[in-house]
Coordinates of C-alpha atoms in Angstrom, one line a residue:
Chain A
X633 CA 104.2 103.7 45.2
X634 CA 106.4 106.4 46.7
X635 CA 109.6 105.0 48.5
X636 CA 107.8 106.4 51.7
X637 CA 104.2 104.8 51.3
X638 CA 106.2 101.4 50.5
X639 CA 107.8 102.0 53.9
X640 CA 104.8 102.8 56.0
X641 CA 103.3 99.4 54.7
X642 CA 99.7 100.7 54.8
X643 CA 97.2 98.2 55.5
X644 CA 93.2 98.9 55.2
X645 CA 90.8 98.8 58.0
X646 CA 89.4 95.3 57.6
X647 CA 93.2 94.4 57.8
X648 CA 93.9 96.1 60.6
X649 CA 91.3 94.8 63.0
X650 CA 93.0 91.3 61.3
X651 CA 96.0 92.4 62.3
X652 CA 95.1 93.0 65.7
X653 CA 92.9 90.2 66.5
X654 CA 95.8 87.8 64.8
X655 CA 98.8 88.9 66.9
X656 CA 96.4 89.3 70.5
X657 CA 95.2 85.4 70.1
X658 CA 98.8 84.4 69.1
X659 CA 100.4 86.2 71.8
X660 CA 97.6 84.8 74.7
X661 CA 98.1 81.5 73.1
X662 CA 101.7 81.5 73.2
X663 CA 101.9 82.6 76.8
X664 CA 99.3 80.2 77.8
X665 CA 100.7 77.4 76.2
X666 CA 104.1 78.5 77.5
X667 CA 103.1 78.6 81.0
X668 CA 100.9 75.6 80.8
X669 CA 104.5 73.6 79.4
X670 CA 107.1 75.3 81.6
X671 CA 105.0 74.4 84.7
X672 CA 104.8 70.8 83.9
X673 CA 108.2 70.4 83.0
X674 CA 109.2 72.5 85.7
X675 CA 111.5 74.4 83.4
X676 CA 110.6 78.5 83.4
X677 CA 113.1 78.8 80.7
X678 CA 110.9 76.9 78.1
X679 CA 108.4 79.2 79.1
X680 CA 109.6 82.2 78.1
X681 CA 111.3 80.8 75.2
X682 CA 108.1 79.5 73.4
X683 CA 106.8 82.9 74.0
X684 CA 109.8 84.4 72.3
X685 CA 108.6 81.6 69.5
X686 CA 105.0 82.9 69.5
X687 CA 106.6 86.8 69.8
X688 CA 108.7 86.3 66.5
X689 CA 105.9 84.9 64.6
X690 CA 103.1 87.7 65.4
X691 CA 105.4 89.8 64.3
X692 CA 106.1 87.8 60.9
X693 CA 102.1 87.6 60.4
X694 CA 101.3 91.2 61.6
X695 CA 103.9 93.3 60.5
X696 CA 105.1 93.1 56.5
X697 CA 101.8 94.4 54.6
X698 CA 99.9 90.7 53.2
X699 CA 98.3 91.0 50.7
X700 CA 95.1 89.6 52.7
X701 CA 95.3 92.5 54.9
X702 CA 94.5 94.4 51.6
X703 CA 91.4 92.6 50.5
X704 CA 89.0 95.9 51.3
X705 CA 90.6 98.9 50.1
X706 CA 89.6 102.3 51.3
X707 CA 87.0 103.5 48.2
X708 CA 88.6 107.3 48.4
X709 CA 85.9 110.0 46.6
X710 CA 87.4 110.9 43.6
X711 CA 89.2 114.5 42.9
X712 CA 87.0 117.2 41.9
X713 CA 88.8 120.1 40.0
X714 CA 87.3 123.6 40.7
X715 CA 86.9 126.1 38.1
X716 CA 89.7 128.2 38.5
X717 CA 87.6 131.4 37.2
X718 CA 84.8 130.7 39.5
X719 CA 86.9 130.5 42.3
X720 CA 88.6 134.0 41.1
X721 CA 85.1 136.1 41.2
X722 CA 84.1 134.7 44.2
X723 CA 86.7 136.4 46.1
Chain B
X1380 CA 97.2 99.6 63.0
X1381 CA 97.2 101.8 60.1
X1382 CA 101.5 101.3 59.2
X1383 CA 103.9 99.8 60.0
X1384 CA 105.2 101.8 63.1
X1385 CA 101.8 101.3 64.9
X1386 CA 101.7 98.0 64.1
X1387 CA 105.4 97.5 65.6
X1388 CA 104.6 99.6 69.0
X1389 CA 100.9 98.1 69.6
X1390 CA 102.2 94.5 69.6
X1391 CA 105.1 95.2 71.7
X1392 CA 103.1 96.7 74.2
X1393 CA 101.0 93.8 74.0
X1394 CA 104.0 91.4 74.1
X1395 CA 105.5 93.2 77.3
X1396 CA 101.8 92.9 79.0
X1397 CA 101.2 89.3 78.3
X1398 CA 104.9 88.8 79.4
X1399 CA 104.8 90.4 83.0
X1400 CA 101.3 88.5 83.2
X1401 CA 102.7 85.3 82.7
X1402 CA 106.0 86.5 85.2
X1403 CA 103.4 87.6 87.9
X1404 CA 101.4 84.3 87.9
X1405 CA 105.0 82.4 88.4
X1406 CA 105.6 84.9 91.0
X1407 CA 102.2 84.4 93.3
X1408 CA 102.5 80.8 92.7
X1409 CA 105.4 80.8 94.5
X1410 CA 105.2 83.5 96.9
X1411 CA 101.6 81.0 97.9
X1412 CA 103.3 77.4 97.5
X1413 CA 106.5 78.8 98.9
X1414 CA 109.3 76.1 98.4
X1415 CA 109.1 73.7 100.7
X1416 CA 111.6 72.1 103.5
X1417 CA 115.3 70.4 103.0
X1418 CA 116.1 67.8 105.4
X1419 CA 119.6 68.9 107.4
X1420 CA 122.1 67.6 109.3
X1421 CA 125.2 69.5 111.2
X1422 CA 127.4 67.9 113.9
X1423 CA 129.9 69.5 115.2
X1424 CA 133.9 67.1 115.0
X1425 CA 136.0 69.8 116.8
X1426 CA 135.7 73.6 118.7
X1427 CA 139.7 75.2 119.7
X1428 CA 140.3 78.3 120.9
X1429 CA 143.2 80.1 119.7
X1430 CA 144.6 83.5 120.2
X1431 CA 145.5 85.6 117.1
X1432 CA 145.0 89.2 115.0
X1433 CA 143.9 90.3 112.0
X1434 CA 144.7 93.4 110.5
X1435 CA 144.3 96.4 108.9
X1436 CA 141.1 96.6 107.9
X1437 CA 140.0 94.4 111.2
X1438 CA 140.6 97.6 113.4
X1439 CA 139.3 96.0 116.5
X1440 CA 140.9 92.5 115.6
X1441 CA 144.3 94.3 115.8
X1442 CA 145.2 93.0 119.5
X1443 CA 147.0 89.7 119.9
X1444 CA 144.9 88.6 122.7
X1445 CA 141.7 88.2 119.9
X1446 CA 140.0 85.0 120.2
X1447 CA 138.8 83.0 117.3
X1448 CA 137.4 79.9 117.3
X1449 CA 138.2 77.1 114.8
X1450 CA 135.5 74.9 114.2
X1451 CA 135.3 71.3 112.0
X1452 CA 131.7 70.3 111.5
X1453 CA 130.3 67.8 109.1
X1454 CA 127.4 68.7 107.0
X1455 CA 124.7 66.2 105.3
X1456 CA 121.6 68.2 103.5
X1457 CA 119.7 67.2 100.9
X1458 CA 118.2 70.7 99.5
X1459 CA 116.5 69.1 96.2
X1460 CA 112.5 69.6 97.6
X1461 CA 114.0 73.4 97.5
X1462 CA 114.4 73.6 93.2
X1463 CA 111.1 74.3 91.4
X1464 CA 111.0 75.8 88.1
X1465 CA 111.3 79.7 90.0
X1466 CA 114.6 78.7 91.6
X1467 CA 117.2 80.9 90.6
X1468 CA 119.7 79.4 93.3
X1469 CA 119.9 78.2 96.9
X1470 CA 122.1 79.5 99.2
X1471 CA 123.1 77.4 102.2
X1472 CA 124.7 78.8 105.5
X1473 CA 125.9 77.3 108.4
X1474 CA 125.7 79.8 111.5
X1475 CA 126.5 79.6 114.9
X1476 CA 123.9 81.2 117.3
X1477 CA 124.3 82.2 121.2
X1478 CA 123.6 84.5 123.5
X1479 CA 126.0 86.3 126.2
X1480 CA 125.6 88.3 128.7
X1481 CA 126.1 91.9 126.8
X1482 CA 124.4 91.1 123.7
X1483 CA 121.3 89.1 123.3
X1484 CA 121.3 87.6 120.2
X1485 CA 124.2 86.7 118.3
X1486 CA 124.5 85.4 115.0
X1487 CA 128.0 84.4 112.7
X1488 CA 127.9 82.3 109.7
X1489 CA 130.4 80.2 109.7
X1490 CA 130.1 78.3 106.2
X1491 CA 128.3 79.3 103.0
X1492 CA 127.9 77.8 99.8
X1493 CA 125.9 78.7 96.4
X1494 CA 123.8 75.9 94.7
X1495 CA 122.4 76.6 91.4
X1496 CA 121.1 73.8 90.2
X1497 CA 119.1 70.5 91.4
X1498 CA 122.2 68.5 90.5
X1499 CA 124.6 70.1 93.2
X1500 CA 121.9 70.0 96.3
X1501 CA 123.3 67.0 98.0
X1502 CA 125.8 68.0 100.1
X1503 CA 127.6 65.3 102.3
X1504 CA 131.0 67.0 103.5
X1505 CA 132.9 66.1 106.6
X1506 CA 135.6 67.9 108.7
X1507 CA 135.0 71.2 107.3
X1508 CA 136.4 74.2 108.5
X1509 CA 134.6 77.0 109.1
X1510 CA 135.1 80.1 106.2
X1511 CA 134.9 82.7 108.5
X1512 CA 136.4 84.2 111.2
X1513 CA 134.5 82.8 114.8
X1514 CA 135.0 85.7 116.6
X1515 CA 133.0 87.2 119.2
X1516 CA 131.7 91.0 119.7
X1517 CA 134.5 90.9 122.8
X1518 CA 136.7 89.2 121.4
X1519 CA 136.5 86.7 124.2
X1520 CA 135.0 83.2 124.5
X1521 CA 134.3 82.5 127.8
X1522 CA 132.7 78.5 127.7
X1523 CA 130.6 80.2 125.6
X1524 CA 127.2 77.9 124.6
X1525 CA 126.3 77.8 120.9
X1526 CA 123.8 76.3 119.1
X1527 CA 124.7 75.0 115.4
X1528 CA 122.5 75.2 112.3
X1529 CA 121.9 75.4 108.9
X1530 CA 119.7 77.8 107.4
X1531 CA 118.8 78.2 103.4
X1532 CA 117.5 81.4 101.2
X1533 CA 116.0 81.0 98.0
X1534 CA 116.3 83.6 95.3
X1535 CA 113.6 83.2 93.0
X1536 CA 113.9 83.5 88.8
X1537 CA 110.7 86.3 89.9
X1538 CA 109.2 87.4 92.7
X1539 CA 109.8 87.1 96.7
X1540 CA 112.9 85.7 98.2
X1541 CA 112.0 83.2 100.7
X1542 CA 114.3 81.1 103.4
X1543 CA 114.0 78.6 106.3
X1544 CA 116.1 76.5 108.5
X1545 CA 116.5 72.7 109.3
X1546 CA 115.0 72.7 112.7
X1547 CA 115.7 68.8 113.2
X1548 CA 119.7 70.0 112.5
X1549 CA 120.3 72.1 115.3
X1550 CA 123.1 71.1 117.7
X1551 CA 124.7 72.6 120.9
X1552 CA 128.9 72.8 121.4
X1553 CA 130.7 74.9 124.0
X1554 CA 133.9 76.9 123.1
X1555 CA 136.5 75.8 126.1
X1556 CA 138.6 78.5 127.3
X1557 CA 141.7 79.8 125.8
X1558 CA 144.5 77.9 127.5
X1559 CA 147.9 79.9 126.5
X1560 CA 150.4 77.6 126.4
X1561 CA 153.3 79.8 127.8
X1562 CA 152.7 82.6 130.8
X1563 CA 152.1 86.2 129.2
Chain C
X1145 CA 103.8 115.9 62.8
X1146 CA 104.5 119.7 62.0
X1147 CA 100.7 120.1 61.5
X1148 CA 100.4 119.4 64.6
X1149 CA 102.9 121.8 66.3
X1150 CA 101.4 124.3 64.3
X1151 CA 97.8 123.7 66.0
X1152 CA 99.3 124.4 69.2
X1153 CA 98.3 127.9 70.7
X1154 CA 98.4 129.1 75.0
X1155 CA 96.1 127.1 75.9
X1156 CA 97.2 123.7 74.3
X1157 CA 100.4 124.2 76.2
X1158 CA 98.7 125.1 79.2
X1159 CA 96.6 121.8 79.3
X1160 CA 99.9 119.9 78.2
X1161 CA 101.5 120.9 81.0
X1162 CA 98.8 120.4 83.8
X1163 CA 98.8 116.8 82.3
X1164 CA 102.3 116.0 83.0
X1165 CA 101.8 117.4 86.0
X1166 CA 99.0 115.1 87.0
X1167 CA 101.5 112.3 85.7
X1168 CA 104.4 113.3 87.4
X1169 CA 102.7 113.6 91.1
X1170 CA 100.6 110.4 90.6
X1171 CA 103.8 108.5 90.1
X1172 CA 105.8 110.6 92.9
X1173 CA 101.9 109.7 95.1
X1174 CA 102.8 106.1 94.3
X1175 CA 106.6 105.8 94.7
X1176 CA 105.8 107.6 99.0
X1177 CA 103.0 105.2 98.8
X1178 CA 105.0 102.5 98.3
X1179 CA 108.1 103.6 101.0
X1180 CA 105.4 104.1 103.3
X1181 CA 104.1 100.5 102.8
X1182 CA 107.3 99.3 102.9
X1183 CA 109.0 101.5 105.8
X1184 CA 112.2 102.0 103.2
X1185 CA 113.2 105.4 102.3
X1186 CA 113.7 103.7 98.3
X1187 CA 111.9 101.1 97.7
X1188 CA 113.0 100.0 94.4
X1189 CA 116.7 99.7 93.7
X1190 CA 119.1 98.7 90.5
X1191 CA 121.7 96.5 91.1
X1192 CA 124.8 98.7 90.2
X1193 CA 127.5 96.1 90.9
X1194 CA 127.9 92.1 89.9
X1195 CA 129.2 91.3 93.4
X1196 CA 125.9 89.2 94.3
X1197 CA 126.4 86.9 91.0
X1198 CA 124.6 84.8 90.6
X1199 CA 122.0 85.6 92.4
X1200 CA 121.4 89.2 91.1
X1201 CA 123.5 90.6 87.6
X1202 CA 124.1 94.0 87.0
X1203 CA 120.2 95.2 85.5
X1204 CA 118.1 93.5 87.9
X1205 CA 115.2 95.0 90.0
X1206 CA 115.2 94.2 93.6
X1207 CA 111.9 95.4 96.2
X1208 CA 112.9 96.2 99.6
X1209 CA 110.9 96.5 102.7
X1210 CA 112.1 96.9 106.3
X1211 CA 109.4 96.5 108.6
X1212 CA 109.9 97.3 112.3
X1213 CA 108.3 94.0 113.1
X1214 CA 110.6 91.7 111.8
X1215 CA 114.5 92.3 113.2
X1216 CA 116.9 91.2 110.4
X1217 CA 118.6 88.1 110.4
X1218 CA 121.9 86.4 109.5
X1219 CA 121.5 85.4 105.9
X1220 CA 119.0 88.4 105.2
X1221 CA 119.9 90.8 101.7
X1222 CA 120.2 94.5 103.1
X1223 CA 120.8 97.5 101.1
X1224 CA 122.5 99.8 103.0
X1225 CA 124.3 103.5 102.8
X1226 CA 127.6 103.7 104.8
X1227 CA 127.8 107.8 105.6
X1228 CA 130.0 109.7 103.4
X1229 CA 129.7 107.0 100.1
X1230 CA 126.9 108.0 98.1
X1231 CA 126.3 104.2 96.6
X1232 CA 123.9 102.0 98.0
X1233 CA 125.4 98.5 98.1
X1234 CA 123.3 95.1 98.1
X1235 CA 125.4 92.4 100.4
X1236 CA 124.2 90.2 102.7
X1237 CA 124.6 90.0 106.5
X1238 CA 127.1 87.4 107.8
X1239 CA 127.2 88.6 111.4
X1240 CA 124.6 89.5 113.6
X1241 CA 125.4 91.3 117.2
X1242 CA 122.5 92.9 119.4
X1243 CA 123.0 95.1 122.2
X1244 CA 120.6 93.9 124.6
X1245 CA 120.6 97.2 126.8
X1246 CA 120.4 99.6 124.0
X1247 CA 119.1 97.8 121.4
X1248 CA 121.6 98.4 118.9
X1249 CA 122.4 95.8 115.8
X1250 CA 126.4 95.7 114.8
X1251 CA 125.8 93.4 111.7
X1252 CA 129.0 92.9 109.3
X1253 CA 128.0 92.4 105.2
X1254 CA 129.5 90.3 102.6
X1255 CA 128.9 90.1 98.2
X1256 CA 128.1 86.4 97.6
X1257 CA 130.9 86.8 94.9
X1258 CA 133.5 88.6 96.7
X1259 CA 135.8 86.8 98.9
X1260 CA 136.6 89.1 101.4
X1261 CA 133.8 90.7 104.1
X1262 CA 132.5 94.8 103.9
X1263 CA 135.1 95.9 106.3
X1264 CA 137.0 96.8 103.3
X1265 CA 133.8 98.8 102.1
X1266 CA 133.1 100.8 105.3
X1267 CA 134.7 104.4 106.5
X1268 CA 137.9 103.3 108.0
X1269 CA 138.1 102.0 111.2
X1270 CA 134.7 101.1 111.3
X1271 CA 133.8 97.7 112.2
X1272 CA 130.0 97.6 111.7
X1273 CA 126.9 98.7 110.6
X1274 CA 124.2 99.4 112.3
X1275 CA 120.0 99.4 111.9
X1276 CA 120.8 103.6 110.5
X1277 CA 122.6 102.6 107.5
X1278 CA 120.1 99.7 106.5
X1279 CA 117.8 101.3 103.6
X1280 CA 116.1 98.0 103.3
X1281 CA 116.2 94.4 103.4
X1282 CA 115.5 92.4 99.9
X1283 CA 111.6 90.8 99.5
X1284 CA 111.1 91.0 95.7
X1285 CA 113.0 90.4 92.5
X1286 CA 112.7 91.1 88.8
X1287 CA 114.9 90.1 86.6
X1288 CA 116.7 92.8 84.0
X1289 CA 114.0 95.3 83.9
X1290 CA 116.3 97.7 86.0
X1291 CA 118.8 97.7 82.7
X1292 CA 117.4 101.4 81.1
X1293 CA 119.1 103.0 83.9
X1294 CA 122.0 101.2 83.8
X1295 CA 122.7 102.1 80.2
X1296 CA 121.5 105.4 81.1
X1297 CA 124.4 105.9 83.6
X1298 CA 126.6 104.2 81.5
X1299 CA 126.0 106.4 78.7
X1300 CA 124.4 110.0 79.6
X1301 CA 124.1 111.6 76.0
X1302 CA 121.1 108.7 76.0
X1303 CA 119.6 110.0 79.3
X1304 CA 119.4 113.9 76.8
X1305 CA 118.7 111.8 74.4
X1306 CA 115.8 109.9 75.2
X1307 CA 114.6 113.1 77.6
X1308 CA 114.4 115.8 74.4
X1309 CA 112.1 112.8 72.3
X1310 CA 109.9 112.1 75.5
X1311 CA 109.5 116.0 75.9
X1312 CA 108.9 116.5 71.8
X1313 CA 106.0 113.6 72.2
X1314 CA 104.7 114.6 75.5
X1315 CA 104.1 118.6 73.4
X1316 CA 102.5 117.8 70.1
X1317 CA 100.4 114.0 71.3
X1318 CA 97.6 115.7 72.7
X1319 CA 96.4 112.6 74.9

């Protein structure tokens, strides 16, 4: 891979609707769970830091390119070379 | 979704939204629960009248004939009901209300103080001073009526400032008059 | 990114610009909206200055309203604009004198966290402030969200900066 396609960390579509679906649950989860906590112990900085928790860990899970987000690669058609003479009369 | 860019901006956004849900909720809960009431006490030791001036930036004040009054109160409030997990800090005035002749409605705090936790919102003082200057739009007391009292204002972690008074804590004093102790 | 700028011809540009336009007067539509709700010329302020620690830091977002209905009170958070300064400042109001013939309010400010009253703070020789110079009285509070335009007063080459890569966006992202 090119220094620039190991930098975009390309993930297929299967993995991106992963992706997505993984870091909106965690993030509703972590919100709910951190509201739920912080209003029983009365304490809104537990709140928002187990959402900073839940925040650091989608990005862990969605962000570097798994190797499960890979699991259905993209079947690209493959490369047809043209005649370079036919394409020469044609013009 | 497709790199790593995307990725990094679409779960942001997401993050920020869930966030400023989770703030907003806090924030109706306690604009609708509000905070609740503080049982207050204020009674009033000592009232004097003394003559004096302030100056430079007290322009008016700059007269030796001003009067100020120097009140001692004592103080007993217990603010804890006040802290829920949306209280940022409490902060307690005393204030002195009346009304005179010219002016209607008159307000002065006369004592303030900043509470920021549950641990600090007993406050049992006695003999205290007032902070602040008691000194009326004339300049004058003239067995001047008053009414003693201490109010409270909530700033919240997020969402709408709220404040109340002790009702059951109000108390009456009368300023005597300025007796100069010497002729003109 | 370049393919794109090259796609762009009279009429891409046109309809680029109608749509910031649309954005830019919804948002100004919702910003009177919200004075008129409010009856405050500026609704929404930054805190500029850390003399109300700790109630509000330098960054924070406060909402202000100022309706007729309600007269302000001792204890109450008013922004106001003394004549002449061009800085809104956030203090609350430890005095409290109304005219009762002509209405008038002489109220007297002071920061939580500074030790001395306003007096210092107003034109000289002036004693009080009246209803004119009150902007708004505090409702709402957010914490830090105000901080972008702190750092973008603090630091204007950010304020070109961030302006030029909004612009170069807003041109070539065609939705």
């Amino acid at each position: 891979m090119s220094l620039a396609d190991y930098l975009e960390c390309n993930i297929d579509f299967e993995g991106q609707r992963l992706a997505e679906l993984i870091s909106q649950v965690i993030l509703t989860i972590s919100a709910i769970v951190g509201f739920l906590y912080g209003y029983v112990q009365q304490s809104l900085e537990a709140t928002i830091m187990i959402f900073g928790i839940g925040f650091a860990i989608t990005l862990l899970v969605t962000l570097p390119p798994w190797p499960f987000y890979n699991r259905n690669p993209v079947k690209w058609a493959s490369v047809q070379h043209e005649k370079v003479e036919d394409r020469a009369t044609s013009e | 979704m497709h790199n790593l860019q995307q990725r990094l901006s679409a779960t942001f956004s997401f993050a920020v939204s869930a966030l400023f849900t989770v703030l907003g909720v806090v924030a109706a809960i306690s604009w609708v629960t509000g905070y609740g009431t503080a049982a207050t006490k204020v009674n009033v030791r000592d009232i004097r009248v003394i003559q004096s001036r302030y100056g430079p930036d007290y322009f008016d004040y700059g007269r030796k004939t001003s009067e100020f009054g120097m009140l001692k109160f004592d103080i007993d409030a217990d603010l804890t009901p006040l802290f829920n997990w949306n209280t940022k800090q409490v902060f307690v005035t005393v204030v002195a209300e009346y009304e005179t002749k010219t002016h209607n409605k008159n307000q002065v705090v006369v004592w303030d103080k900043i509470i920021r936790d549950k641990d600090s919102a007993k406050i049992n003082l006695r003999k205290v001073s007032n902070k602040y200057a008691l000194i009326d739009f004339s300049q004058k007391w003239r067995n001047q009526v008053a009414n003693l009292s201490v109010h409270w204002d909530v700033t919240p972690h997020v969402g709408i400032l709220q404040n109340g008074r002790g009702d059951t804590s109000s108390v009456k004093f009368t300023f005597p008059k300025f007796e100069s102790s010497g002729g003109r | 990114m370049f393919e794109e700028l090259r796609r762009l011809n009279k009429r891409q540009v046109a309809l680029q610009v109608l749509n910031i336009l649309m954005v830019l007067t919804s948002a100004l539509m919702i910003w009177k909206g919200l004075a008129l709700a409010t009856n405050s010329e500026s609704p929404i302020v930054v805190v500029l200055s850390g003399s109300m620690e700790p109630a509000f830091h330098r960054g924070d977002l406060l909402l202000l309203a100022n309706p007729a209905s309600q007269p302000v009170q001792v204890g109450d958070i008013c922004v106001f604009q003394i004549p002449h300064r061009d800085i809104p400042i956030v203090h609350r109001v430890i005095k409290l004198h109304d005219e009762a013939k002509t209405g008038k309010q002489f109220l007297l400010t002071k920061g939580d966290n500074n030790n001395v009253d306003d007096r210092g703070l107003y034109n000289a020789r002036q004693m009080w402030i009246n209803k004119e110079h009150v902007v708004g009285r505090v409702r709402g509070f957010m914490p830090y969200v105000g901080m972008v335009t702190i750092l973008m007063n603090d630091y204007p080459q950010l304020k070109y900066v961030m302006l030029g890569v909004l612009g170069l966006f807003v041109l070539i992202h065609r939705e």
